[in-house]
């Protein structure tokens, strides 16, 4: 499922909102999550999961073309940990043959 | 700083888009429920600019009870993984951690 399909599906379930409004809402939700993470925060969605930052230590990488060593700085990467409900539902779907 | 929650997201939709509080709450619930419902049906969810929620089937593997040291197999299972997109990765990488102690 893509973002536009997600918007369509939500619009079907939310008849009081127009597709345009759902689209704007999805954009805000994703931007809020991104903004929270990029300012070092966490996001906790009960029943779904949590987003946080993981730190990658500085390391020496290589230029793939020349093979020269390059010093890479430490950096933060986004991390998602599925919540209990999502984990259980997804795993249960295996047994149902999906 | 507290974590961002569904209530914060709903409040923002109410303030920014003029949704009623009930509509805003329902919209936030529908957003996560729709993604979850897709993943339950073993379908990947791709949100461009943000990232992809993928599913992986894991085989049974040997494990251990960390308390007793007893060997117990970890059963075969399906798990959700998140692969952040370029845009999200780039925005997060820029975070200045000067105040954070690792």
mmCIF file of N, CA, C and O in Angstrom, chain A residues 33-64:
data_model
loop_
_atom_site.group_PDB
_atom_site.id
_atom_site.type_symbol
_atom_site.label_atom_id
_atom_site.label_comp_id
_atom_site.label_asym_id
_atom_site.label_seq_id
_atom_site.Cartn_x
_atom_site.Cartn_y
_atom_site.Cartn_z
ATOM 1 N N UNK A 33 5.872 13.438 13.268
ATOM 2 C CA UNK A 33 6.746 12.344 13.702
ATOM 3 C C UNK A 33 8.194 12.665 13.303
ATOM 4 O O UNK A 33 9.123 12.548 14.100
ATOM 5 N N UNK A 34 8.371 13.097 12.048
ATOM 6 C CA UNK A 34 9.707 13.435 11.548
ATOM 7 C C UNK A 34 10.326 14.551 12.380
ATOM 8 O O UNK A 34 11.486 14.475 12.777
ATOM 9 N N UNK A 35 9.505 15.580 12.661
ATOM 10 C CA UNK A 35 10.012 16.727 13.410
ATOM 11 C C UNK A 35 10.419 16.325 14.824
ATOM 12 O O UNK A 35 11.461 16.748 15.329
ATOM 13 N N UNK A 36 9.609 15.485 15.443
ATOM 14 C CA UNK A 36 9.919 15.033 16.800
ATOM 15 C C UNK A 36 11.261 14.289 16.819
ATOM 16 O O UNK A 36 12.121 14.553 17.664
ATOM 17 N N UNK A 37 11.443 13.380 15.861
ATOM 18 C CA UNK A 37 12.695 12.612 15.806
ATOM 19 C C UNK A 37 13.884 13.508 15.487
ATOM 20 O O UNK A 37 14.955 13.365 16.077
ATOM 21 N N UNK A 38 13.697 14.454 14.553
ATOM 22 C CA UNK A 38 14.839 15.276 14.144
ATOM 23 C C UNK A 38 15.208 16.287 15.226
ATOM 24 O O UNK A 38 16.261 16.905 15.154
ATOM 25 N N UNK A 39 14.344 16.438 16.259
ATOM 26 C CA UNK A 39 14.770 17.268 17.389
ATOM 27 C C UNK A 39 15.135 16.396 18.588
ATOM 28 O O UNK A 39 15.170 16.881 19.726
ATOM 29 N N UNK A 40 15.401 15.130 18.326
ATOM 30 C CA UNK A 40 15.899 14.244 19.372
ATOM 31 C C UNK A 40 14.829 13.624 20.247
ATOM 32 O O UNK A 40 15.135 12.997 21.254
ATOM 33 N N UNK A 41 13.555 13.781 19.845
ATOM 34 C CA UNK A 41 12.463 13.252 20.667
ATOM 35 C C UNK A 41 12.073 11.821 20.310
ATOM 36 O O UNK A 41 12.635 11.219 19.399
ATOM 37 N N UNK A 42 11.099 11.321 21.042
ATOM 38 C CA UNK A 42 10.532 9.990 20.815
ATOM 39 C C UNK A 42 9.073 10.120 20.425
ATOM 40 O O UNK A 42 8.438 11.121 20.724
ATOM 41 N N UNK A 43 8.545 9.075 19.786
ATOM 42 C CA UNK A 43 7.128 9.049 19.439
ATOM 43 C C UNK A 43 6.573 7.730 19.965
ATOM 44 O O UNK A 43 7.141 6.673 19.677
ATOM 45 N N UNK A 44 5.510 7.793 20.763
ATOM 46 C CA UNK A 44 4.932 6.567 21.321
ATOM 47 C C UNK A 44 3.466 6.461 20.960
ATOM 48 O O UNK A 44 2.649 7.253 21.432
ATOM 49 N N UNK A 45 3.158 5.489 20.105
ATOM 50 C CA UNK A 45 1.789 5.290 19.659
ATOM 51 C C UNK A 45 1.292 3.975 20.258
ATOM 52 O O UNK A 45 1.705 2.891 19.816
ATOM 53 N N UNK A 46 0.420 4.081 21.256
ATOM 54 C CA UNK A 46 -0.029 2.874 21.946
ATOM 55 C C UNK A 46 -0.748 1.936 20.974
ATOM 56 O O UNK A 46 -1.566 2.369 20.174
ATOM 57 N N UNK A 47 -0.402 0.648 21.041
ATOM 58 C CA UNK A 47 -1.035 -0.349 20.176
ATOM 59 C C UNK A 47 -0.353 -0.478 18.830
ATOM 60 O O UNK A 47 -0.609 -1.414 18.077
ATOM 61 N N UNK A 48 0.536 0.480 18.521
ATOM 62 C CA UNK A 48 1.214 0.460 17.218
ATOM 63 C C UNK A 48 2.717 0.275 17.389
ATOM 64 O O UNK A 48 3.303 -0.686 16.886
ATOM 65 N N UNK A 49 3.333 1.205 18.107
ATOM 66 C CA UNK A 49 4.765 1.068 18.343
ATOM 67 C C UNK A 49 5.395 2.400 18.672
ATOM 68 O O UNK A 49 4.708 3.408 18.804
ATOM 69 N N UNK A 50 6.721 2.401 18.801
ATOM 70 C CA UNK A 50 7.407 3.646 19.130
ATOM 71 C C UNK A 50 8.547 3.902 18.157
ATOM 72 O O UNK A 50 9.169 2.973 17.644
ATOM 73 N N UNK A 51 8.774 5.182 17.893
ATOM 74 C CA UNK A 51 9.891 5.622 17.059
ATOM 75 C C UNK A 51 10.890 6.324 17.967
ATOM 76 O O UNK A 51 10.501 7.127 18.824
ATOM 77 N N UNK A 52 12.157 6.030 17.769
ATOM 78 C CA UNK A 52 13.195 6.697 18.555
ATOM 79 C C UNK A 52 14.447 6.811 17.690
ATOM 80 O O UNK A 52 14.441 6.397 16.531
ATOM 81 N N UNK A 53 15.508 7.358 18.267
ATOM 82 C CA UNK A 53 16.772 7.483 17.531
ATOM 83 C C UNK A 53 17.767 6.476 18.065
ATOM 84 O O UNK A 53 17.847 6.245 19.262
ATOM 85 N N UNK A 54 18.534 5.894 17.187
ATOM 86 C CA UNK A 54 19.672 5.074 17.588
ATOM 87 C C UNK A 54 20.933 5.781 17.096
ATOM 88 O O UNK A 54 20.935 6.365 16.016
ATOM 89 N N UNK A 55 21.986 5.727 17.913
ATOM 90 C CA UNK A 55 23.232 6.387 17.541
ATOM 91 C C UNK A 55 24.160 5.395 16.845
ATOM 92 O O UNK A 55 24.325 4.270 17.302
ATOM 93 N N UNK A 56 24.718 5.817 15.721
ATOM 94 C CA UNK A 56 25.736 5.011 15.037
ATOM 95 C C UNK A 56 27.086 5.635 15.340
ATOM 96 O O UNK A 56 27.301 6.811 15.053
ATOM 97 N N UNK A 57 27.992 4.852 15.915
ATOM 98 C CA UNK A 57 29.327 5.339 16.278
ATOM 99 C C UNK A 57 30.084 5.816 15.044
ATOM 100 O O UNK A 57 29.868 5.299 13.946
ATOM 101 N N UNK A 58 31.014 6.773 15.233
ATOM 102 C CA UNK A 58 31.863 7.180 14.106
ATOM 103 C C UNK A 58 32.685 5.980 13.634
ATOM 104 O O UNK A 58 33.013 5.106 14.445
ATOM 105 N N UNK A 59 32.963 5.905 12.355
ATOM 106 C CA UNK A 59 33.757 4.777 11.852
ATOM 107 C C UNK A 59 34.544 5.214 10.622
ATOM 108 O O UNK A 59 34.293 6.282 10.056
ATOM 109 N N UNK A 60 35.497 4.374 10.233
ATOM 110 C CA UNK A 60 36.239 4.656 9.016
ATOM 111 C C UNK A 60 35.594 3.871 7.885
ATOM 112 O O UNK A 60 35.541 2.654 7.935
ATOM 113 N N UNK A 61 35.076 4.591 6.906
ATOM 114 C CA UNK A 61 34.482 3.924 5.748
ATOM 115 C C UNK A 61 35.455 3.980 4.584
ATOM 116 O O UNK A 61 36.612 4.368 4.753
ATOM 117 N N UNK A 62 35.005 3.557 3.429
ATOM 118 C CA UNK A 62 35.868 3.611 2.248
ATOM 119 C C UNK A 62 35.128 4.234 1.080
ATOM 120 O O UNK A 62 33.939 3.991 0.909
ATOM 121 N N UNK A 63 35.832 5.004 0.311
ATOM 122 C CA UNK A 63 35.286 5.487 -0.953
ATOM 123 C C UNK A 63 35.162 4.275 -1.870
ATOM 124 O O UNK A 63 36.167 3.643 -2.185
ATOM 125 N N UNK A 64 33.941 3.930 -2.278
ATOM 126 C CA UNK A 64 33.759 2.690 -3.050
ATOM 127 C C UNK A 64 34.495 2.729 -4.396
ATOM 128 O O UNK A 64 34.855 1.680 -4.932
#
